[in-house]
mmCIF file of N, CA, C and O in Angstrom:
data_model
loop_
_atom_site.group_PDB
_atom_site.id
_atom_site.type_symbol
_atom_site.label_atom_id
_atom_site.label_comp_id
_atom_site.label_asym_id
_atom_site.label_seq_id
_atom_site.Cartn_x
_atom_site.Cartn_y
_atom_site.Cartn_z
ATOM 1 N N UNK L 1414 -12.768 1.653 32.728
ATOM 2 C CA UNK L 1414 -14.125 1.890 32.299
ATOM 3 C C UNK L 1414 -14.154 3.125 31.415
ATOM 4 O O UNK L 1414 -13.485 4.111 31.678
ATOM 5 N N UNK L 1415 -14.951 3.058 30.366
ATOM 6 C CA UNK L 1415 -15.135 4.178 29.463
ATOM 7 C C UNK L 1415 -16.539 4.744 29.634
ATOM 8 O O UNK L 1415 -17.485 4.006 29.912
ATOM 9 N N UNK L 1416 -16.652 6.023 29.433
ATOM 10 C CA UNK L 1416 -17.944 6.685 29.395
ATOM 11 C C UNK L 1416 -18.169 7.076 27.932
ATOM 12 O O UNK L 1416 -17.373 7.813 27.364
ATOM 13 N N UNK L 1417 -19.230 6.572 27.322
ATOM 14 C CA UNK L 1417 -19.530 6.862 25.924
ATOM 15 C C UNK L 1417 -20.829 7.640 25.827
ATOM 16 O O UNK L 1417 -21.782 7.360 26.549
ATOM 17 N N UNK L 1418 -20.849 8.605 24.913
ATOM 18 C CA UNK L 1418 -22.073 9.343 24.616
ATOM 19 C C UNK L 1418 -22.344 9.174 23.129
ATOM 20 O O UNK L 1418 -21.489 9.487 22.298
ATOM 21 N N UNK L 1419 -23.525 8.669 22.797
ATOM 22 C CA UNK L 1419 -23.890 8.403 21.416
ATOM 23 C C UNK L 1419 -24.842 9.480 20.930
ATOM 24 O O UNK L 1419 -25.868 9.747 21.564
ATOM 25 N N UNK L 1420 -24.462 10.105 19.812
ATOM 26 C CA UNK L 1420 -25.255 11.174 19.194
ATOM 27 C C UNK L 1420 -25.609 12.285 20.175
ATOM 28 O O UNK L 1420 -26.709 12.834 20.146
ATOM 29 N N UNK L 1421 -24.695 12.574 21.081
ATOM 30 C CA UNK L 1421 -24.802 13.670 22.042
ATOM 31 C C UNK L 1421 -25.989 13.557 22.993
ATOM 32 O O UNK L 1421 -26.392 14.536 23.608
ATOM 33 N N UNK L 1422 -26.578 12.338 23.140
ATOM 34 C CA UNK L 1422 -27.719 12.256 24.043
ATOM 35 C C UNK L 1422 -27.783 10.980 24.871
ATOM 36 O O UNK L 1422 -28.270 11.006 25.982
ATOM 37 N N UNK L 1423 -27.322 9.866 24.373
ATOM 38 C CA UNK L 1423 -27.411 8.605 25.108
ATOM 39 C C UNK L 1423 -26.060 8.262 25.721
ATOM 40 O O UNK L 1423 -25.081 8.086 25.001
ATOM 41 N N UNK L 1424 -26.007 8.143 27.043
ATOM 42 C CA UNK L 1424 -24.751 7.883 27.753
ATOM 43 C C UNK L 1424 -24.675 6.427 28.192
ATOM 44 O O UNK L 1424 -25.682 5.847 28.633
ATOM 45 N N UNK L 1425 -23.470 5.864 28.067
ATOM 46 C CA UNK L 1425 -23.241 4.475 28.450
ATOM 47 C C UNK L 1425 -21.928 4.365 29.210
ATOM 48 O O UNK L 1425 -20.964 5.052 28.906
ATOM 49 N N UNK L 1426 -21.898 3.453 30.151
ATOM 50 C CA UNK L 1426 -20.690 3.101 30.885
ATOM 51 C C UNK L 1426 -20.268 1.729 30.362
ATOM 52 O O UNK L 1426 -21.060 0.777 30.410
ATOM 53 N N UNK L 1427 -19.043 1.620 29.851
ATOM 54 C CA UNK L 1427 -18.585 0.375 29.225
ATOM 55 C C UNK L 1427 -17.301 -0.090 29.896
ATOM 56 O O UNK L 1427 -16.363 0.690 30.071
ATOM 57 N N UNK L 1428 -17.269 -1.365 30.265
ATOM 58 C CA UNK L 1428 -16.089 -1.938 30.916
ATOM 59 C C UNK L 1428 -15.881 -3.361 30.417
ATOM 60 O O UNK L 1428 -16.784 -3.983 29.860
ATOM 61 N N UNK L 1429 -14.683 -3.863 30.639
ATOM 62 C CA UNK L 1429 -14.367 -5.251 30.338
ATOM 63 C C UNK L 1429 -14.108 -5.958 31.658
ATOM 64 O O UNK L 1429 -13.259 -5.536 32.432
ATOM 65 N N UNK L 1430 -14.871 -7.016 31.910
ATOM 66 C CA UNK L 1430 -14.709 -7.789 33.142
ATOM 67 C C UNK L 1430 -14.486 -9.247 32.779
ATOM 68 O O UNK L 1430 -15.339 -9.864 32.137
ATOM 69 N N UNK L 1431 -13.339 -9.774 33.146
ATOM 70 C CA UNK L 1431 -12.977 -11.167 32.842
ATOM 71 C C UNK L 1431 -13.106 -11.472 31.352
ATOM 72 O O UNK L 1431 -13.573 -12.546 30.965
ATOM 73 N N UNK L 1432 -12.735 -10.499 30.499
ATOM 74 C CA UNK L 1432 -12.785 -10.697 29.058
ATOM 75 C C UNK L 1432 -14.153 -10.529 28.430
ATOM 76 O O UNK L 1432 -14.330 -10.761 27.243
ATOM 77 N N UNK L 1433 -15.140 -10.110 29.208
ATOM 78 C CA UNK L 1433 -16.498 -9.907 28.698
ATOM 79 C C UNK L 1433 -16.875 -8.436 28.783
ATOM 80 O O UNK L 1433 -16.536 -7.751 29.746
ATOM 81 N N UNK L 1434 -17.598 -7.965 27.792
ATOM 82 C CA UNK L 1434 -18.041 -6.577 27.751
ATOM 83 C C UNK L 1434 -19.242 -6.384 28.666
ATOM 84 O O UNK L 1434 -20.184 -7.176 28.649
ATOM 85 N N UNK L 1435 -19.194 -5.317 29.475
ATOM 86 C CA UNK L 1435 -20.292 -4.978 30.383
ATOM 87 C C UNK L 1435 -20.720 -3.546 30.082
ATOM 88 O O UNK L 1435 -19.907 -2.629 30.112
ATOM 89 N N UNK L 1436 -22.007 -3.374 29.762
ATOM 90 C CA UNK L 1436 -22.548 -2.055 29.431
ATOM 91 C C UNK L 1436 -23.578 -1.679 30.482
ATOM 92 O O UNK L 1436 -24.547 -2.408 30.692
ATOM 93 N N UNK L 1437 -23.347 -0.548 31.135
ATOM 94 C CA UNK L 1437 -24.235 -0.090 32.215
ATOM 95 C C UNK L 1437 -24.494 -1.201 33.228
ATOM 96 O O UNK L 1437 -25.635 -1.487 33.596
ATOM 97 N N UNK L 1438 -23.413 -1.854 33.657
ATOM 98 C CA UNK L 1438 -23.446 -2.926 34.667
ATOM 99 C C UNK L 1438 -24.191 -4.191 34.228
ATOM 100 O O UNK L 1438 -24.516 -5.034 35.051
ATOM 101 N N UNK L 1439 -24.466 -4.333 32.923
ATOM 102 C CA UNK L 1439 -25.139 -5.518 32.391
ATOM 103 C C UNK L 1439 -24.226 -6.200 31.377
ATOM 104 O O UNK L 1439 -23.777 -5.547 30.429
ATOM 105 N N UNK L 1440 -23.953 -7.500 31.560
ATOM 106 C CA UNK L 1440 -23.125 -8.206 30.575
ATOM 107 C C UNK L 1440 -23.763 -8.145 29.190
ATOM 108 O O UNK L 1440 -24.976 -8.323 29.047
ATOM 109 N N UNK L 1441 -22.945 -7.869 28.180
ATOM 110 C CA UNK L 1441 -23.439 -7.762 26.804
ATOM 111 C C UNK L 1441 -23.285 -9.100 26.091
ATOM 112 O O UNK L 1441 -22.231 -9.718 26.148
ATOM 113 N N UNK L 1442 -24.340 -9.537 25.435
ATOM 114 C CA UNK L 1442 -24.325 -10.762 24.648
ATOM 115 C C UNK L 1442 -24.054 -10.357 23.204
ATOM 116 O O UNK L 1442 -24.978 -10.031 22.454
ATOM 117 N N UNK L 1443 -22.757 -10.341 22.831
ATOM 118 C CA UNK L 1443 -22.414 -9.862 21.502
ATOM 119 C C UNK L 1443 -21.129 -10.502 21.002
ATOM 120 O O UNK L 1443 -20.347 -11.072 21.747
ATOM 121 N N UNK L 1444 -20.910 -10.370 19.694
ATOM 122 C CA UNK L 1444 -19.690 -10.812 19.049
ATOM 123 C C UNK L 1444 -19.499 -9.932 17.824
ATOM 124 O O UNK L 1444 -20.473 -9.510 17.199
ATOM 125 N N UNK L 1445 -18.258 -9.629 17.495
ATOM 126 C CA UNK L 1445 -17.961 -8.808 16.324
ATOM 127 C C UNK L 1445 -16.760 -9.382 15.599
ATOM 128 O O UNK L 1445 -15.847 -9.921 16.226
ATOM 129 N N UNK L 1446 -16.779 -9.255 14.272
ATOM 130 C CA UNK L 1446 -15.636 -9.705 13.480
ATOM 131 C C UNK L 1446 -15.468 -8.803 12.265
ATOM 132 O O UNK L 1446 -16.446 -8.374 11.650
ATOM 133 N N UNK L 1447 -14.199 -8.508 11.954
ATOM 134 C CA UNK L 1447 -13.876 -7.720 10.766
ATOM 135 C C UNK L 1447 -14.005 -8.618 9.546
ATOM 136 O O UNK L 1447 -13.527 -9.752 9.539
ATOM 137 N N UNK L 1448 -14.641 -8.115 8.505
ATOM 138 C CA UNK L 1448 -14.802 -8.848 7.259
ATOM 139 C C UNK L 1448 -13.731 -8.396 6.262
ATOM 140 O O UNK L 1448 -13.218 -7.279 6.371
ATOM 141 N N UNK L 1449 -13.383 -9.236 5.288
ATOM 142 C CA UNK L 1449 -12.347 -8.866 4.304
ATOM 143 C C UNK L 1449 -12.665 -7.587 3.533
ATOM 144 O O UNK L 1449 -11.759 -6.886 3.097
ATOM 145 N N UNK L 1450 -13.947 -7.241 3.380
ATOM 146 C CA UNK L 1450 -14.333 -6.043 2.631
ATOM 147 C C UNK L 1450 -14.301 -4.777 3.483
ATOM 148 O O UNK L 1450 -14.711 -3.713 3.049
ATOM 149 N N UNK L 1451 -13.821 -4.872 4.745
ATOM 150 C CA UNK L 1451 -13.711 -3.702 5.611
ATOM 151 C C UNK L 1451 -14.916 -3.478 6.506
ATOM 152 O O UNK L 1451 -14.892 -2.604 7.373
ATOM 153 N N UNK L 1452 -15.982 -4.231 6.305
ATOM 154 C CA UNK L 1452 -17.157 -4.105 7.157
ATOM 155 C C UNK L 1452 -16.929 -4.857 8.462
ATOM 156 O O UNK L 1452 -16.077 -5.728 8.555
ATOM 157 N N UNK L 1453 -17.722 -4.499 9.464
ATOM 158 C CA UNK L 1453 -17.692 -5.198 10.743
ATOM 159 C C UNK L 1453 -19.033 -5.909 10.892
ATOM 160 O O UNK L 1453 -20.091 -5.289 10.774
ATOM 161 N N UNK L 1454 -18.984 -7.206 11.113
ATOM 162 C CA UNK L 1454 -20.193 -7.990 11.346
ATOM 163 C C UNK L 1454 -20.387 -8.104 12.850
ATOM 164 O O UNK L 1454 -19.498 -8.547 13.570
ATOM 165 N N UNK L 1455 -21.567 -7.684 13.341
ATOM 166 C CA UNK L 1455 -21.844 -7.681 14.774
ATOM 167 C C UNK L 1455 -23.079 -8.532 15.028
ATOM 168 O O UNK L 1455 -24.100 -8.397 14.345
ATOM 169 N N UNK L 1456 -22.991 -9.402 16.018
ATOM 170 C CA UNK L 1456 -24.122 -10.198 16.461
ATOM 171 C C UNK L 1456 -24.411 -9.785 17.897
ATOM 172 O O UNK L 1456 -23.556 -9.891 18.773
ATOM 173 N N UNK L 1457 -25.628 -9.253 18.141
ATOM 174 C CA UNK L 1457 -26.006 -8.774 19.475
ATOM 175 C C UNK L 1457 -27.383 -9.312 19.825
ATOM 176 O O UNK L 1457 -28.353 -9.063 19.089
ATOM 177 N N UNK L 1458 -27.457 -10.063 20.914
ATOM 178 C CA UNK L 1458 -28.730 -10.661 21.356
ATOM 179 C C UNK L 1458 -29.431 -11.413 20.228
ATOM 180 O O UNK L 1458 -30.640 -11.317 20.045
ATOM 181 N N UNK L 1459 -28.643 -12.151 19.442
ATOM 182 C CA UNK L 1459 -29.196 -12.966 18.370
ATOM 183 C C UNK L 1459 -29.564 -12.219 17.107
ATOM 184 O O UNK L 1459 -30.080 -12.795 16.163
ATOM 185 N N UNK L 1460 -29.302 -10.923 17.049
ATOM 186 C CA UNK L 1460 -29.624 -10.114 15.872
ATOM 187 C C UNK L 1460 -28.326 -9.680 15.190
ATOM 188 O O UNK L 1460 -27.364 -9.306 15.860
ATOM 189 N N UNK L 1461 -28.306 -9.723 13.870
ATOM 190 C CA UNK L 1461 -27.106 -9.408 13.099
ATOM 191 C C UNK L 1461 -27.123 -7.953 12.618
ATOM 192 O O UNK L 1461 -28.165 -7.447 12.179
ATOM 193 N N UNK L 1462 -25.968 -7.301 12.698
ATOM 194 C CA UNK L 1462 -25.799 -5.919 12.239
ATOM 195 C C UNK L 1462 -24.543 -5.842 11.376
ATOM 196 O O UNK L 1462 -23.596 -6.591 11.584
ATOM 197 N N UNK L 1463 -24.535 -4.908 10.449
ATOM 198 C CA UNK L 1463 -23.348 -4.622 9.645
ATOM 199 C C UNK L 1463 -22.925 -3.195 9.927
ATOM 200 O O UNK L 1463 -23.743 -2.276 9.874
ATOM 201 N N UNK L 1464 -21.658 -3.019 10.252
ATOM 202 C CA UNK L 1464 -21.164 -1.692 10.615
ATOM 203 C C UNK L 1464 -19.924 -1.330 9.797
ATOM 204 O O UNK L 1464 -19.189 -2.207 9.344
ATOM 205 N N UNK L 1465 -19.727 -0.036 9.619
ATOM 206 C CA UNK L 1465 -18.500 0.480 9.033
ATOM 207 C C UNK L 1465 -17.993 1.591 9.942
ATOM 208 O O UNK L 1465 -18.779 2.324 10.544
ATOM 209 N N UNK L 1466 -16.690 1.683 10.054
ATOM 210 C CA UNK L 1466 -16.065 2.772 10.795
ATOM 211 C C UNK L 1466 -15.843 3.884 9.787
ATOM 212 O O UNK L 1466 -15.046 3.740 8.864
ATOM 213 N N UNK L 1467 -16.561 4.998 9.944
ATOM 214 C CA UNK L 1467 -16.463 6.097 8.985
ATOM 215 C C UNK L 1467 -15.356 7.079 9.335
ATOM 216 O O UNK L 1467 -14.723 7.631 8.450
ATOM 217 N N UNK L 1468 -15.158 7.307 10.629
ATOM 218 C CA UNK L 1468 -14.150 8.286 11.025
ATOM 219 C C UNK L 1468 -13.693 8.000 12.450
ATOM 220 O O UNK L 1468 -14.500 7.644 13.302
ATOM 221 N N UNK L 1469 -12.400 8.183 12.680
ATOM 222 C CA UNK L 1469 -11.828 8.100 14.020
ATOM 223 C C UNK L 1469 -11.039 9.381 14.244
ATOM 224 O O UNK L 1469 -10.097 9.676 13.514
ATOM 225 N N UNK L 1470 -11.451 10.173 15.230
ATOM 226 C CA UNK L 1470 -10.755 11.407 15.594
ATOM 227 C C UNK L 1470 -10.130 11.186 16.964
ATOM 228 O O UNK L 1470 -10.788 11.336 17.995
ATOM 229 N N UNK L 1471 -8.868 10.783 16.968
ATOM 230 C CA UNK L 1471 -8.185 10.451 18.225
ATOM 231 C C UNK L 1471 -8.024 11.674 19.131
ATOM 232 O O UNK L 1471 -8.140 11.555 20.345
ATOM 233 N N UNK L 1472 -7.782 12.809 18.546
ATOM 234 C CA UNK L 1472 -7.593 14.021 19.342
ATOM 235 C C UNK L 1472 -8.886 14.410 20.079
ATOM 236 O O UNK L 1472 -8.876 14.724 21.259
ATOM 237 N N UNK L 1473 -10.004 14.363 19.371
ATOM 238 C CA UNK L 1473 -11.298 14.721 19.973
ATOM 239 C C UNK L 1473 -11.930 13.545 20.708
ATOM 240 O O UNK L 1473 -12.954 13.710 21.361
ATOM 241 N N UNK L 1474 -11.322 12.358 20.582
ATOM 242 C CA UNK L 1474 -11.850 11.113 21.173
ATOM 243 C C UNK L 1474 -13.275 10.854 20.707
ATOM 244 O O UNK L 1474 -14.193 10.649 21.487
ATOM 245 N N UNK L 1475 -13.428 10.850 19.366
ATOM 246 C CA UNK L 1475 -14.732 10.583 18.761
ATOM 247 C C UNK L 1475 -14.593 9.557 17.643
ATOM 248 O O UNK L 1475 -13.598 9.522 16.931
ATOM 249 N N UNK L 1476 -15.620 8.720 17.522
ATOM 250 C CA UNK L 1476 -15.687 7.718 16.466
ATOM 251 C C UNK L 1476 -17.054 7.852 15.801
ATOM 252 O O UNK L 1476 -18.069 8.011 16.486
ATOM 253 N N UNK L 1477 -17.074 7.795 14.475
ATOM 254 C CA UNK L 1477 -18.336 7.800 13.746
ATOM 255 C C UNK L 1477 -18.493 6.440 13.079
ATOM 256 O O UNK L 1477 -17.618 5.995 12.346
ATOM 257 N N UNK L 1478 -19.605 5.778 13.408
ATOM 258 C CA UNK L 1478 -19.924 4.464 12.848
ATOM 259 C C UNK L 1478 -21.205 4.559 12.035
ATOM 260 O O UNK L 1478 -22.078 5.382 12.329
ATOM 261 N N UNK L 1479 -21.323 3.700 11.043
ATOM 262 C CA UNK L 1479 -22.584 3.545 10.331
ATOM 263 C C UNK L 1479 -23.006 2.099 10.562
ATOM 264 O O UNK L 1479 -22.292 1.168 10.213
ATOM 265 N N UNK L 1480 -24.154 1.917 11.210
ATOM 266 C CA UNK L 1480 -24.676 0.592 11.543
ATOM 267 C C UNK L 1480 -26.001 0.404 10.820
ATOM 268 O O UNK L 1480 -26.945 1.169 11.045
ATOM 269 N N UNK L 1481 -26.029 -0.602 9.949
ATOM 270 C CA UNK L 1481 -27.229 -0.863 9.137
ATOM 271 C C UNK L 1481 -27.760 0.410 8.487
ATOM 272 O O UNK L 1481 -28.958 0.677 8.477
ATOM 273 N N UNK L 1482 -26.843 1.245 7.988
ATOM 274 C CA UNK L 1482 -27.214 2.460 7.269
ATOM 275 C C UNK L 1482 -27.466 3.674 8.136
ATOM 276 O O UNK L 1482 -27.669 4.770 7.619
ATOM 277 N N UNK L 1483 -27.460 3.533 9.447
ATOM 278 C CA UNK L 1483 -27.715 4.663 10.345
ATOM 279 C C UNK L 1483 -26.402 5.115 10.980
ATOM 280 O O UNK L 1483 -25.621 4.309 11.478
ATOM 281 N N UNK L 1484 -26.156 6.423 10.991
ATOM 282 C CA UNK L 1484 -24.903 6.982 11.483
ATOM 283 C C UNK L 1484 -24.981 7.254 12.991
ATOM 284 O O UNK L 1484 -25.972 7.777 13.492
ATOM 285 N N UNK L 1485 -23.876 6.897 13.685
ATOM 286 C CA UNK L 1485 -23.756 7.120 15.127
ATOM 287 C C UNK L 1485 -22.425 7.795 15.414
ATOM 288 O O UNK L 1485 -21.375 7.298 15.009
ATOM 289 N N UNK L 1486 -22.475 8.914 16.112
ATOM 290 C CA UNK L 1486 -21.268 9.617 16.537
ATOM 291 C C UNK L 1486 -21.064 9.308 18.020
ATOM 292 O O UNK L 1486 -21.947 9.574 18.841
ATOM 293 N N UNK L 1487 -19.919 8.730 18.333
ATOM 294 C CA UNK L 1487 -19.649 8.284 19.692
ATOM 295 C C UNK L 1487 -18.507 9.097 20.278
ATOM 296 O O UNK L 1487 -17.396 9.096 19.731
ATOM 297 N N UNK L 1488 -18.788 9.808 21.362
ATOM 298 C CA UNK L 1488 -17.767 10.558 22.088
ATOM 299 C C UNK L 1488 -17.290 9.681 23.239
ATOM 300 O O UNK L 1488 -18.100 9.094 23.959
ATOM 301 N N UNK L 1489 -15.981 9.589 23.389
ATOM 302 C CA UNK L 1489 -15.386 8.719 24.398
ATOM 303 C C UNK L 1489 -14.750 9.557 25.495
ATOM 304 O O UNK L 1489 -13.931 10.424 25.219
ATOM 305 N N UNK L 1490 -15.135 9.280 26.734
ATOM 306 C CA UNK L 1490 -14.557 9.981 27.862
ATOM 307 C C UNK L 1490 -13.990 8.936 28.805
ATOM 308 O O UNK L 1490 -14.703 8.030 29.256
ATOM 309 N N UNK L 1491 -12.719 9.062 29.090
ATOM 310 C CA UNK L 1491 -12.068 8.136 30.015
ATOM 311 C C UNK L 1491 -12.031 8.767 31.393
ATOM 312 O O UNK L 1491 -11.835 9.969 31.524
ATOM 313 N N UNK L 1492 -12.212 7.970 32.410
ATOM 314 C CA UNK L 1492 -12.088 8.536 33.763
ATOM 315 C C UNK L 1492 -10.644 8.932 34.055
ATOM 316 O O UNK L 1492 -9.718 8.305 33.545
ATOM 317 N N UNK L 1493 -10.489 9.950 34.848
ATOM 318 C CA UNK L 1493 -9.145 10.412 35.190
ATOM 319 C C UNK L 1493 -8.665 9.613 36.398
ATOM 320 O O UNK L 1493 -9.392 9.399 37.323
#
């Protein structure tokens, strides 16, 4: 299980159970695919999003994504 914090304020617990993503103990209805142009196409609860990975800082365990033009900084904390 991963602990994610988005934009330093919203916390989420994310796990994979039987090959399905579970966020805060709720199964997520989503699908994602990499596009040839480098974008990520995401379908969540019947709504389509376009995302780009702007930065990955493995040392700090942070990822910056831009989803539909809005930037999200995600801090990743793994349980010990």
